[in-house]
Short mmCIF file of C-alpha atoms in Angstrom, two decimals:
data_model
loop_
_atom_site.label_atom_id
_atom_site.label_comp_id
_atom_site.label_asym_id
_atom_site.label_seq_id
_atom_site.Cartn_x
_atom_site.Cartn_y
_atom_site.Cartn_z
CA MET A 1 108.94 38.04 -1.12
CA LYS A 2 110.73 35.95 -3.91
CA PRO A 3 113.64 37.92 -5.16
CA ASN A 4 112.88 37.23 -8.58
CA ILE A 5 109.24 38.62 -8.43
CA ALA A 6 110.32 41.59 -6.60
CA LYS A 7 113.01 42.71 -9.27
CA ARG A 8 110.86 41.86 -12.20
CA ALA A 9 107.73 43.41 -11.08
CA ARG A 10 106.70 47.04 -11.97
CA VAL A 11 104.53 48.72 -9.32
CA LEU A 12 102.30 52.01 -9.24
CA VAL A 13 101.34 53.43 -5.98
CA ALA A 14 98.43 56.10 -5.75
CA GLU A 15 98.75 57.69 -2.40
CA ASP A 16 98.37 61.32 -1.24
CA GLN A 17 99.05 61.06 2.41
CA ALA A 18 102.65 61.98 3.13
CA LEU A 19 103.11 59.48 6.04
CA ALA A 20 101.25 56.55 4.23
CA LYS A 21 103.32 57.36 1.07
CA SER A 22 106.74 57.21 3.26
CA HIS A 23 105.61 54.04 5.04
CA MET A 24 104.67 52.48 1.55
CA LYS A 25 107.99 53.39 0.35
CA TYR A 26 109.96 51.81 3.16
CA ALA A 27 108.17 48.66 2.83
CA LEU A 28 108.48 48.12 -0.98
CA ASP A 29 112.09 49.21 -0.59
CA GLU A 30 112.45 46.28 2.30
CA LEU A 31 110.93 43.98 0.03
CA GLY A 32 113.21 44.52 -2.70
CA PHE A 33 111.03 46.12 -5.24
CA GLU A 34 113.17 48.09 -7.72
CA HIS A 35 110.63 49.37 -10.40
CA VAL A 36 107.96 51.38 -8.25
CA ASP A 37 106.25 54.82 -9.50
CA TYR A 38 104.19 56.81 -7.18
CA VAL A 39 101.57 59.35 -7.88
CA VAL A 40 99.19 61.60 -5.60
CA LYS A 41 96.62 62.40 -8.12
CA PRO A 42 93.81 60.04 -9.83
CA THR A 43 94.86 62.03 -13.23
CA GLN A 44 98.47 60.99 -12.83
CA ALA A 45 97.69 57.45 -12.21
CA LEU A 46 95.22 57.57 -15.37
CA ASN A 47 98.37 58.79 -17.27
CA ALA A 48 100.89 56.44 -15.81
CA LEU A 49 98.83 53.72 -16.78
CA SER A 50 97.77 54.75 -20.10
CA GLN A 51 101.60 54.78 -20.79
CA GLN A 52 103.15 51.86 -19.14
CA HIS A 53 102.20 48.41 -18.12
CA TYR A 54 102.35 47.56 -14.35
CA ASP A 55 102.13 44.22 -12.64
CA ALA A 56 100.48 45.56 -9.71
CA VAL A 57 98.65 48.98 -8.66
CA ILE A 58 98.48 49.77 -4.95
CA CYS A 59 95.67 52.61 -4.54
CA ALA A 60 94.55 54.28 -1.47
CA TYR A 61 90.64 54.31 -1.59
CA ASP A 62 90.74 57.57 0.08
CA LEU A 63 92.59 59.64 -2.32
CA ARG A 64 91.35 63.23 -1.50
CA GLU A 65 90.86 64.40 -5.02
CA ASP A 66 88.14 63.46 -7.91
CA HIS A 67 86.11 61.28 -5.52
CA GLY A 68 88.99 59.14 -4.27
CA GLY A 69 90.37 55.80 -5.24
CA TYR A 70 86.70 54.40 -5.76
CA CYS A 71 86.11 56.66 -8.78
CA LEU A 72 89.58 56.18 -10.10
CA PHE A 73 89.19 52.29 -10.13
CA GLU A 74 85.80 52.89 -11.96
CA THR A 75 87.52 54.96 -14.51
CA LEU A 76 90.51 52.49 -15.17
CA LYS A 77 87.96 49.79 -15.61
CA ALA A 78 85.82 51.47 -18.05
CA GLN A 79 88.64 52.64 -20.04
CA HIS A 80 90.38 49.19 -19.84
CA LEU A 81 93.54 50.84 -18.44
CA VAL A 82 93.71 48.01 -15.76
CA PRO A 83 94.13 44.68 -17.69
CA LEU A 84 93.38 41.37 -16.00
CA THR A 85 97.34 40.96 -16.35
CA THR A 86 97.64 43.82 -13.73
CA GLY A 87 96.74 43.20 -10.01
CA PHE A 88 94.94 45.98 -8.22
CA ILE A 89 95.22 46.43 -4.34
CA PHE A 90 93.01 48.86 -2.18
CA THR A 91 94.36 50.14 1.07
CA SER A 92 92.04 52.24 3.27
CA ALA A 93 91.92 53.48 6.63
CA ASP A 94 88.18 53.61 6.47
CA THR A 95 86.95 49.90 7.45
CA SER A 96 83.15 50.85 7.74
CA PRO A 97 80.79 48.46 6.13
CA GLU A 98 79.66 50.82 3.38
CA ALA A 99 83.33 51.47 2.44
CA VAL A 100 84.14 47.81 2.55
CA HIS A 101 81.05 46.75 0.54
CA ALA A 102 81.88 49.60 -2.20
CA ILE A 103 85.57 48.16 -2.17
CA VAL A 104 84.47 44.69 -2.47
CA GLU A 105 81.82 45.28 -5.27
CA LEU A 106 84.66 46.74 -7.64
CA GLN A 107 86.43 43.57 -7.10
CA PRO A 108 89.98 44.55 -6.64
CA ASP A 109 92.46 41.64 -6.37
CA GLU A 110 93.12 42.41 -2.74
CA PHE A 111 92.08 44.98 0.19
CA LEU A 112 94.56 46.18 2.82
CA ALA A 113 93.14 48.04 5.96
CA LYS A 114 95.47 50.78 7.07
CA PRO A 115 97.79 50.47 9.18
CA PHE A 116 99.45 47.33 7.85
CA SER A 117 102.94 45.83 8.48
CA VAL A 118 105.78 44.99 5.91
CA ASN A 119 104.69 41.34 6.35
CA GLN A 120 101.28 42.16 5.71
CA LEU A 121 101.88 44.01 2.68
CA GLU A 122 104.35 41.31 1.18
CA LYS A 123 101.82 38.57 1.92
CA ARG A 124 99.03 40.28 -0.11
CA LEU A 125 101.24 41.76 -2.87
CA SER A 126 103.20 38.45 -3.54
CA LYS A 127 100.02 36.63 -3.95
CA VAL A 128 98.66 38.85 -6.49
CA ILE A 129 101.70 39.41 -8.54
CA ALA A 130 102.58 35.46 -8.50
CA ARG A 131 99.16 34.50 -9.77
CA LYS A 132 98.80 37.23 -12.21
CA MET A 133 102.16 35.88 -13.77
CA VAL A 134 101.17 32.21 -13.77
CA LEU A 135 97.77 32.92 -15.16
CA ASN A 136 99.00 35.58 -17.64
CA PRO A 137 98.40 33.65 -21.13
CA ILE A 138 94.68 33.03 -19.92
CA TYR A 139 94.37 36.75 -18.76
CA GLN A 140 95.72 37.75 -22.20
CA TYR A 141 93.19 35.93 -24.07
CA MET A 142 90.50 37.40 -21.79
CA ASP A 143 91.83 41.19 -22.24
CA GLU A 144 91.70 40.40 -26.00
CA GLY A 145 88.01 39.18 -25.81
CA ASN A 146 88.96 35.77 -27.17
CA LEU A 147 86.82 33.53 -24.72
CA GLU A 148 87.27 30.37 -26.63
CA GLY A 149 91.23 30.75 -26.39
CA ALA A 150 90.88 31.42 -22.82
CA LEU A 151 88.86 28.26 -22.11
CA MET A 152 91.41 26.39 -24.07
CA ALA A 153 94.16 27.77 -22.04
CA VAL A 154 92.44 26.98 -18.71
CA GLU A 155 91.98 23.45 -19.82
CA ALA A 156 95.47 23.32 -20.46
CA PHE A 157 96.55 24.97 -17.20
CA ILE A 158 94.49 22.73 -15.11
CA LEU A 159 96.32 19.63 -16.35
CA GLU A 160 99.63 20.82 -15.32
CA PRO A 161 100.52 19.70 -11.74
CA LYS A 162 103.01 21.89 -11.06
CA TYR A 163 100.16 24.57 -11.03
CA ALA A 164 98.20 22.82 -8.29
CA GLU A 165 97.95 25.53 -5.77
CA TYR A 166 96.51 27.70 -8.27
CA PHE A 167 93.71 25.29 -9.46
CA PRO A 168 90.93 26.84 -7.28
CA LEU A 169 91.44 30.26 -8.95
CA ALA A 170 92.00 28.51 -12.54
CA LEU A 171 88.35 26.64 -12.00
CA LYS A 172 86.73 29.86 -11.18
CA VAL A 173 88.14 31.83 -14.17
CA LYS A 174 86.67 28.78 -16.32
CA GLY A 175 83.31 29.35 -14.65
CA ASP A 176 83.45 33.17 -15.13
CA LEU A 177 84.35 32.22 -19.07
CA LEU A 178 81.44 29.82 -19.41
CA LEU A 179 79.08 32.46 -17.98
CA LEU A 180 80.66 35.05 -20.38
CA SER A 181 80.29 32.79 -23.21
CA LYS A 182 76.67 32.15 -22.18
CA ARG A 183 77.24 28.30 -22.31
CA TYR A 184 74.71 28.17 -19.29
CA ASP A 185 73.81 24.53 -19.53
CA GLU A 186 77.65 23.79 -19.40
CA ALA A 187 78.18 26.15 -16.72
CA LYS A 188 75.42 24.65 -14.52
CA SER A 189 76.88 21.29 -14.71
CA PHE A 190 80.42 22.59 -14.07
CA PHE A 191 79.31 24.61 -10.93
CA GLN A 192 77.29 21.89 -9.65
CA GLY A 193 80.29 19.47 -9.88
CA ILE A 194 82.43 22.02 -8.00
CA ILE A 195 79.91 22.48 -5.34
CA ASN A 196 79.81 18.50 -4.97
CA VAL A 197 83.42 18.55 -4.15
CA GLN A 198 83.86 21.85 -2.35
CA GLU A 199 80.98 24.61 -1.79
CA PHE A 200 82.93 27.40 -2.84
CA ALA A 201 80.77 30.85 -2.50
CA TRP A 202 81.85 31.67 -6.25
CA ALA A 203 80.59 28.16 -7.34
CA LYS A 204 77.20 28.76 -5.83
CA TYR A 205 76.97 32.16 -7.23
CA GLY A 206 77.74 30.75 -10.52
CA LEU A 207 74.99 28.17 -10.31
CA CYS A 208 72.53 30.31 -9.23
CA LYS A 209 73.43 32.65 -12.40
CA SER A 210 73.24 29.65 -14.64
CA LEU A 211 69.85 28.69 -13.15
CA VAL A 212 68.41 32.19 -13.60
CA ASN A 213 69.61 32.49 -17.34
CA LEU A 214 68.23 29.02 -18.03
CA LYS A 215 64.86 30.38 -16.68
CA GLU A 216 64.77 27.54 -13.91
CA PHE A 217 63.35 30.12 -11.56
CA GLU A 218 62.19 27.92 -8.61
CA ASP A 219 65.62 26.09 -8.40
CA ALA A 220 67.29 29.45 -8.72
CA GLU A 221 65.33 31.06 -5.96
CA ARG A 222 66.12 28.33 -3.67
CA ALA A 223 69.87 28.63 -4.61
CA ILE A 224 69.94 32.21 -4.12
CA LEU A 225 68.37 32.38 -0.83
CA SER A 226 70.71 29.66 0.59
CA LEU A 227 73.57 31.85 -1.09
CA ALA A 228 72.25 34.98 1.06
CA LEU A 229 72.94 33.48 4.28
CA ASN A 230 76.58 33.81 3.49
CA LEU A 231 77.48 37.44 4.50
CA GLU A 232 80.34 37.79 2.29
CA SER A 233 77.89 36.95 -0.78
CA ASN A 234 74.60 38.32 0.34
CA LEU A 235 74.82 41.72 -1.74
CA ALA A 236 75.39 39.76 -4.89
CA SER A 237 72.41 37.06 -3.85
CA TYR A 238 70.12 40.15 -3.80
CA ASP A 239 71.31 41.63 -7.07
CA LEU A 240 70.51 38.08 -8.58
CA LEU A 241 67.37 37.64 -6.82
CA ALA A 242 66.26 41.03 -8.23
CA GLU A 243 67.31 39.94 -11.67
CA LEU A 244 65.16 36.82 -11.33
CA LYS A 245 62.19 38.88 -10.07
CA ILE A 246 62.56 41.11 -12.91
CA ARG A 247 62.33 38.02 -15.31
CA GLU A 248 59.23 36.78 -13.68
CA GLU A 249 57.97 40.50 -13.95
CA ALA A 250 57.47 40.54 -10.02
CA PHE A 251 58.48 44.13 -9.96
CA ASP A 252 57.42 45.03 -6.37
CA ASP A 253 59.59 42.05 -5.16
CA ALA A 254 62.55 42.97 -7.46
CA LEU A 255 62.59 46.50 -6.07
CA GLU A 256 62.64 45.45 -2.56
CA CYS A 257 65.65 43.25 -3.30
CA ILE A 258 67.23 46.29 -5.04
CA ASN A 259 66.59 48.56 -2.01
CA ILE A 260 68.21 46.06 0.39
CA ALA A 261 71.16 46.01 -1.79
CA ARG A 262 71.33 49.93 -2.05
CA GLU A 263 71.17 50.14 1.64
CA VAL A 264 74.25 47.88 2.23
CA SER A 265 76.32 49.52 -0.45
CA PRO A 266 74.72 53.16 -1.55
CA ARG A 267 77.54 54.27 -4.00
CA ASN A 268 76.69 51.61 -6.87
CA VAL A 269 74.82 54.13 -9.64
CA LYS A 270 73.93 51.25 -11.82
CA ARG A 271 71.66 49.95 -8.64
CA HIS A 272 70.12 53.36 -8.29
CA GLN A 273 69.18 53.36 -11.89
CA THR A 274 67.59 49.96 -11.58
CA ALA A 275 65.63 50.91 -8.56
CA MET A 276 64.25 54.30 -10.52
CA GLU A 277 63.20 52.18 -13.63
CA LEU A 278 61.45 49.56 -11.06
CA SER A 279 59.81 52.04 -9.13
CA ARG A 280 58.15 53.90 -12.12
CA ILE A 281 56.79 50.89 -13.15
CA THR A 282 55.47 49.91 -9.67
CA HIS A 283 53.91 53.48 -9.74
CA ASP A 284 56.08 54.44 -6.67
CA TYR A 285 56.65 58.04 -7.46
CA GLN A 286 58.36 59.06 -4.31
CA GLU A 287 60.88 55.99 -4.68
CA GLN A 288 61.32 57.05 -8.24
CA PHE A 289 62.21 60.76 -7.45
CA ASP A 290 64.50 59.56 -4.47
CA SER A 291 66.31 57.06 -6.68
CA ALA A 292 66.99 59.55 -9.44
CA ARG A 293 68.30 62.08 -6.86
CA LYS A 294 70.67 59.46 -5.71
CA ILE A 295 71.80 58.93 -9.16
CA VAL A 296 72.55 62.44 -9.34
CA ARG A 297 74.48 62.41 -6.02
CA TYR A 298 76.50 59.59 -6.58
CA ALA A 299 77.43 60.14 -10.11
CA LYS A 300 78.81 63.72 -9.80
CA GLN A 301 82.52 63.55 -10.71
CA SER A 302 82.63 60.26 -11.76
CA ILE A 303 82.47 58.53 -15.01
CA HIS A 304 78.49 58.19 -14.61
CA GLU A 305 77.91 61.90 -14.48
CA CYS A 306 76.04 63.22 -17.51
CA ALA A 307 73.43 65.96 -18.19
CA GLU A 308 70.63 63.10 -18.61
CA HIS A 309 70.89 62.33 -14.84
CA TYR A 310 69.67 66.05 -13.96
CA LEU A 311 67.14 65.65 -16.70
CA THR A 312 65.97 62.20 -15.19
CA ALA A 313 65.69 63.65 -11.66
CA ALA A 314 63.49 66.79 -12.95
CA ARG A 315 61.27 64.46 -14.62
CA ALA A 316 60.87 62.27 -11.75
CA GLY A 317 60.21 65.18 -9.75
CA VAL A 318 57.21 66.26 -12.02
CA ASP A 319 55.93 62.53 -12.02
CA PHE A 320 56.08 62.77 -8.21
CA ALA A 321 54.29 66.17 -7.90
CA MET A 322 51.59 65.01 -10.39
CA THR A 323 50.49 62.42 -7.98
CA SER A 324 51.10 64.32 -4.61
CA SER A 325 48.66 66.43 -2.50
CA PRO A 326 48.39 70.11 -3.37
CA SER A 327 50.24 71.03 -0.33
CA GLU A 328 53.36 69.20 -1.38
CA VAL A 329 53.54 70.08 -5.00
CA SER A 330 55.18 73.50 -4.64
CA HIS A 331 58.16 71.94 -2.79
CA ILE A 332 58.56 69.43 -5.25
CA VAL A 333 58.29 71.67 -8.01
CA GLN A 334 61.02 73.89 -6.45
CA GLN A 335 63.12 70.85 -6.08
CA THR A 336 62.71 70.00 -9.85
CA ASN A 337 63.76 73.49 -10.88
CA ASP A 338 66.95 73.34 -8.80
CA TYR A 339 68.05 70.37 -10.97
CA LEU A 340 67.28 72.24 -14.01
CA ARG A 341 69.26 75.13 -12.63
CA GLU A 342 72.13 72.78 -11.82
CA LEU A 343 71.88 71.06 -15.41
CA LYS A 344 72.41 74.76 -16.98
CA THR A 345 75.27 75.21 -14.82
CA ALA A 346 77.07 72.04 -15.09
CA TYR A 347 76.36 71.68 -18.96
CA PRO A 348 75.75 75.12 -20.60
CA LYS A 349 76.55 73.89 -23.99
CA GLU A 350 74.42 70.85 -24.09
CA ASP A 351 71.62 70.89 -26.33
CA VAL A 352 68.69 70.19 -24.07
CA ALA A 353 66.43 73.01 -24.78
CA GLN A 354 63.42 70.81 -26.11
CA GLN A 355 63.54 68.58 -23.42
CA VAL A 356 63.55 71.18 -20.97
CA HIS A 357 60.92 72.69 -22.70
CA VAL A 358 58.83 69.71 -22.13
CA ILE A 359 59.51 69.58 -18.55
CA ASN A 360 58.54 73.41 -18.17
CA ALA A 361 55.20 72.59 -19.79
CA ARG A 362 54.61 69.71 -17.43
CA ILE A 363 55.40 72.10 -14.58
CA CYS A 364 52.66 74.73 -16.15
CA TYR A 365 50.13 72.04 -16.01
CA LEU A 366 51.15 71.24 -12.35
CA GLN A 367 50.59 74.89 -11.39
CA ASN A 368 47.09 74.68 -13.08
CA ASP A 369 47.86 76.66 -16.29
CA SER A 370 46.73 73.90 -18.67
CA GLU A 371 46.18 76.13 -21.53
CA LYS A 372 49.52 77.41 -21.36
CA ALA A 373 50.93 73.94 -20.95
CA LYS A 374 49.21 72.82 -24.01
CA THR A 375 50.20 75.88 -26.28
CA MET A 376 53.83 75.12 -25.23
CA MET A 377 53.53 71.48 -26.36
CA GLU A 378 51.57 72.14 -29.51
CA SER A 379 54.51 74.72 -30.45
CA LEU A 380 57.15 71.79 -30.34
CA ASP A 381 59.04 71.21 -33.72
CA PHE A 382 58.42 67.25 -34.00
CA ARG A 383 60.13 66.68 -37.08
CA HIS A 384 62.35 63.52 -36.91
CA TRP A 385 61.20 63.02 -33.39
CA GLU A 386 61.82 59.31 -33.94
CA ASP A 387 65.49 60.10 -33.59
CA LYS A 388 65.33 61.75 -30.08
CA PRO A 389 66.22 60.17 -26.89
CA THR A 390 63.94 57.68 -25.70
CA GLU A 391 63.42 59.20 -22.26
CA ALA A 392 62.98 62.65 -23.90
CA LEU A 393 60.09 61.04 -25.92
CA ILE A 394 58.67 59.07 -22.88
CA ASP A 395 58.46 62.33 -21.17
CA SER A 396 56.86 64.16 -24.55
CA ALA A 397 54.05 61.51 -24.46
CA LYS A 398 53.18 62.11 -20.80
CA ALA A 399 53.23 65.85 -21.43
CA PHE A 400 50.81 65.36 -24.42
CA HIS A 401 48.73 62.94 -22.60
CA GLU A 402 48.16 65.75 -19.65
CA VAL A 403 47.16 68.44 -21.85
CA GLY A 404 44.56 66.09 -23.43
CA LEU A 405 46.61 65.48 -26.98
CA GLN A 406 45.85 61.77 -26.40
CA GLY A 407 46.54 60.85 -29.99
CA ASN A 408 50.19 62.53 -30.13
CA ALA A 409 51.08 60.73 -26.80
CA LEU A 410 49.90 57.06 -28.00
CA LYS A 411 51.54 57.63 -31.54
CA ILE A 412 54.71 58.30 -29.44
CA LEU A 413 54.67 55.36 -27.35
CA GLU A 414 53.49 53.03 -30.32
CA VAL A 415 57.00 53.96 -32.24
CA LEU A 416 58.81 53.48 -28.96
CA GLU A 417 57.37 49.99 -28.28
CA GLN A 418 58.22 48.92 -31.87
CA LYS A 419 61.66 50.34 -31.66
CA LEU A 420 62.55 48.38 -28.66
CA SER A 421 60.51 45.31 -29.37
CA ASP A 422 63.59 43.31 -30.96
CA SER A 423 65.39 42.28 -27.77
CA ASP A 424 64.83 39.02 -25.94
CA GLU A 425 66.39 40.08 -22.78
CA PRO A 426 64.36 41.64 -20.16
CA ASN A 427 64.32 45.38 -20.63
CA LEU A 428 62.61 47.71 -18.03
CA VAL A 429 62.34 50.79 -20.16
CA SER A 430 60.59 48.48 -22.90
CA PHE A 431 58.13 47.18 -20.39
CA TYR A 432 57.50 50.70 -18.65
CA ILE A 433 56.79 51.73 -22.44
CA LYS A 434 54.16 49.17 -23.14
CA GLN A 435 52.60 49.98 -19.61
CA GLU A 436 52.40 53.47 -20.33
CA LYS A 437 50.82 53.04 -23.72
CA ARG A 438 48.20 50.72 -22.24
CA GLU A 439 47.06 53.14 -19.29
CA LYS A 440 47.26 56.11 -21.58
CA ALA A 441 45.04 54.49 -24.27
CA SER A 442 42.41 53.12 -21.53
CA ILE A 443 42.92 56.38 -19.19
CA PRO A 444 42.45 59.47 -20.87
CA LEU A 445 42.93 61.81 -17.86
CA SER A 446 46.25 62.65 -16.18
CA PRO A 447 46.80 61.26 -12.46
CA LYS A 448 46.29 64.85 -11.32
CA SER A 449 42.89 65.23 -12.99
CA LEU A 450 41.68 61.61 -11.89
CA ASN A 451 41.45 62.16 -8.38
CA ASN A 452 39.94 65.51 -8.97
CA ALA A 453 37.17 64.27 -11.22
CA ALA A 454 36.30 61.42 -9.04
CA VAL A 455 36.02 63.50 -5.80
CA LEU A 456 33.57 65.82 -7.89
CA HIS A 457 31.53 62.53 -9.20
CA TYR A 458 31.44 61.54 -5.40
CA GLN A 459 30.34 64.70 -3.88
CA GLN A 460 27.43 64.76 -6.70
CA GLY A 461 26.29 61.54 -5.57
CA ASP A 462 27.19 59.72 -8.75
CA LEU A 463 29.04 56.49 -7.06
CA ALA A 464 29.22 54.35 -10.29
CA LYS A 465 31.35 57.25 -11.96
CA SER A 466 33.26 58.17 -8.84
CA PHE A 467 34.12 54.26 -8.22
CA ASN A 468 35.42 54.03 -11.96
CA THR A 469 37.26 57.16 -11.61
CA PHE A 470 38.87 56.13 -8.24
CA LEU A 471 39.58 52.66 -9.68
CA GLN A 472 41.55 54.32 -12.54
CA ALA A 473 43.53 56.74 -10.25
CA TYR A 474 44.41 53.97 -8.08
CA GLN A 475 45.66 51.73 -10.97
CA VAL A 476 48.23 54.53 -11.73
CA MET A 477 48.77 55.62 -8.19
CA PRO A 478 48.69 52.46 -5.99
CA LYS A 479 51.18 53.77 -3.53
CA ASN A 480 49.05 56.47 -2.54
CA PRO A 481 47.04 56.38 0.36
CA ALA A 482 44.86 59.27 -0.11
CA ILE A 483 43.63 57.65 -3.36
CA ALA A 484 43.32 54.16 -1.55
CA LEU A 485 41.30 55.76 1.05
CA ASN A 486 38.99 57.37 -1.77
CA LEU A 487 38.49 54.14 -3.45
CA LEU A 488 37.66 52.19 -0.23
CA GLN A 489 34.88 54.99 0.55
CA ALA A 490 33.47 54.64 -2.91
CA ILE A 491 33.34 50.87 -2.36
CA THR A 492 31.79 51.24 1.41
CA MET A 493 29.23 53.37 -0.01
CA ARG A 494 28.16 51.02 -2.69
CA ALA A 495 27.82 48.12 -0.22
CA LYS A 496 25.68 50.48 2.05
CA GLN A 497 23.35 51.09 -0.65
CA GLY A 498 22.97 47.48 -1.54
CA GLN A 499 24.73 47.95 -5.20
CA PRO A 500 25.79 44.92 -6.99
CA ARG A 501 29.20 43.35 -5.65
CA ILE A 502 32.36 44.65 -7.43
CA ASN A 503 34.22 41.86 -9.17
CA LYS A 504 37.35 40.81 -7.58
CA VAL A 505 36.49 43.13 -4.51
CA VAL A 506 38.48 41.08 -1.84
CA SER A 507 41.59 41.49 -3.85
CA LEU A 508 41.09 45.20 -4.46
CA VAL A 509 40.02 45.92 -0.69
CA LYS A 510 43.18 44.05 0.60
CA ARG A 511 45.40 45.88 -1.67
CA CYS A 512 44.01 49.24 -0.77
CA ARG A 513 44.35 48.28 3.00
CA THR A 514 47.67 47.23 2.12
CA THR A 515 48.56 50.67 0.82
CA ILE A 516 46.92 52.39 3.73
CA GLU A 517 48.48 50.23 6.40
CA SER A 518 52.06 50.83 5.06
CA SER A 519 51.58 54.56 4.69
CA GLU A 520 51.70 57.28 7.39
CA LEU A 521 48.28 58.89 7.44
CA THR A 522 47.35 62.22 8.75
CA GLU A 523 44.78 62.31 11.67
CA GLU A 524 41.93 63.08 9.49
CA GLN A 525 42.73 60.15 7.34
CA THR A 526 43.24 57.51 10.09
CA GLN A 527 39.72 58.62 11.58
CA ARG A 528 38.07 58.01 7.93
CA TYR A 529 39.86 54.65 7.90
CA ASN A 530 38.86 53.51 11.37
CA ASN A 531 35.09 54.44 10.51
CA MET A 532 34.93 52.43 7.48
CA LYS A 533 36.48 49.26 8.75
CA THR A 534 33.54 47.47 9.86
CA VAL A 535 31.79 47.72 6.55
CA LEU A 536 35.15 46.74 4.87
CA ASN A 537 35.17 43.50 6.76
CA GLN A 538 31.62 42.84 5.53
CA VAL A 539 32.35 43.67 2.06
CA ALA A 540 35.32 41.27 2.14
#
């Protein structure tokens, strides 16, 4: 460690394990650091960083309070208490893939696995502090939000031969600034030029990001798939591929990419939120509920925790129950009510009474008390309803539609559609609202009622009506194997009776079979499916 760096630098250490703290103190004393503050709690670290600038923070990932170092670093970044001029180093005894991916996603400057030697600490710490000091003018511009000033400072920096060892880092910063400035054409050329000289992973990622934003989707997908082969960047690759698929409106593919990334790094709340929004667009109600529950789980005691997450989980539970078999409804409703109870306990003063009222109305409908549900919805005071939260209005539209007040539902969705139509960026909520409006305008029945009506038509021998109603049910419940089976049954019966061939029947049969064959069937469902395969092959 250069003596001038150690003497000048101010360091904050967040460590609550006595032995580890003692080892750290010994190491920093040996390296000549004179300005070191020690804290044992995340709250103490927050207070220290709000009052004093530090050149480096050394933080234990496994702090035992407030969800540990992970949530502390998230909070510090959200509150801008760790400027780019401050280096952040995580230490952790947990080197499991899940922990390492979680740490890497937060993008600290360095990571040290415990136990570590004095030499290992010196190497990492001196490198971090040195580059923070050398690039300080550039980082100051970035902390101030002055991207143009930062770009000019980078250009001047890379003309100085004395800084040659820092040129790769400076070039990466330049690439980041071009992306932040949305200068995608310039960024594309810049990253391609870097790759032609040396294939840095960050340059490949920057090129992919530029291509996605330039809507050069074919080239972007090829570049992203190539990037995904690198284990260090495959997580970012799946996120980018999901972003690309969202722009292409290939939502099933986007959800698949997000799910792979979630499996690798499950603590990312934003990714669970994206999965929840994608799953409701694709009508995967079980996935929607699972994602909403994960949001609640991983957001607890973090900067992400809020009352809205409990409401989202409860609403997703109702959506899932609405499309589930009668035997499953009671259990799902119980889970939904659990989230409402947790909401009341965690946020007793939160003004969510009307939103909970709507959820309870939908639960009444689920429990076959349609009249009570309708009365509850009619009793709502909807003055100034345009000002209510978007998700609350979407849920109200669903409730009105379910109890037969289709006009009210469409009016809400129309206003929401106009409200969110100004943005050019891909917006999953906006797309979902348009889809809901389209479906609720063309299908007056709720998912729960659709299948019941179709089965009744089928039992009465009205194949035309049963087919049309099963088709509508499959449109809003394409992941439901029971619905897919019923629709195939209607198709085979039409074929046996020599009725006219259905438009696009081959594609429809294929989609139904995919739903069935990717689901876990009961013994009765398996038998039904096997019995109709011969006719289905003739139809297709």
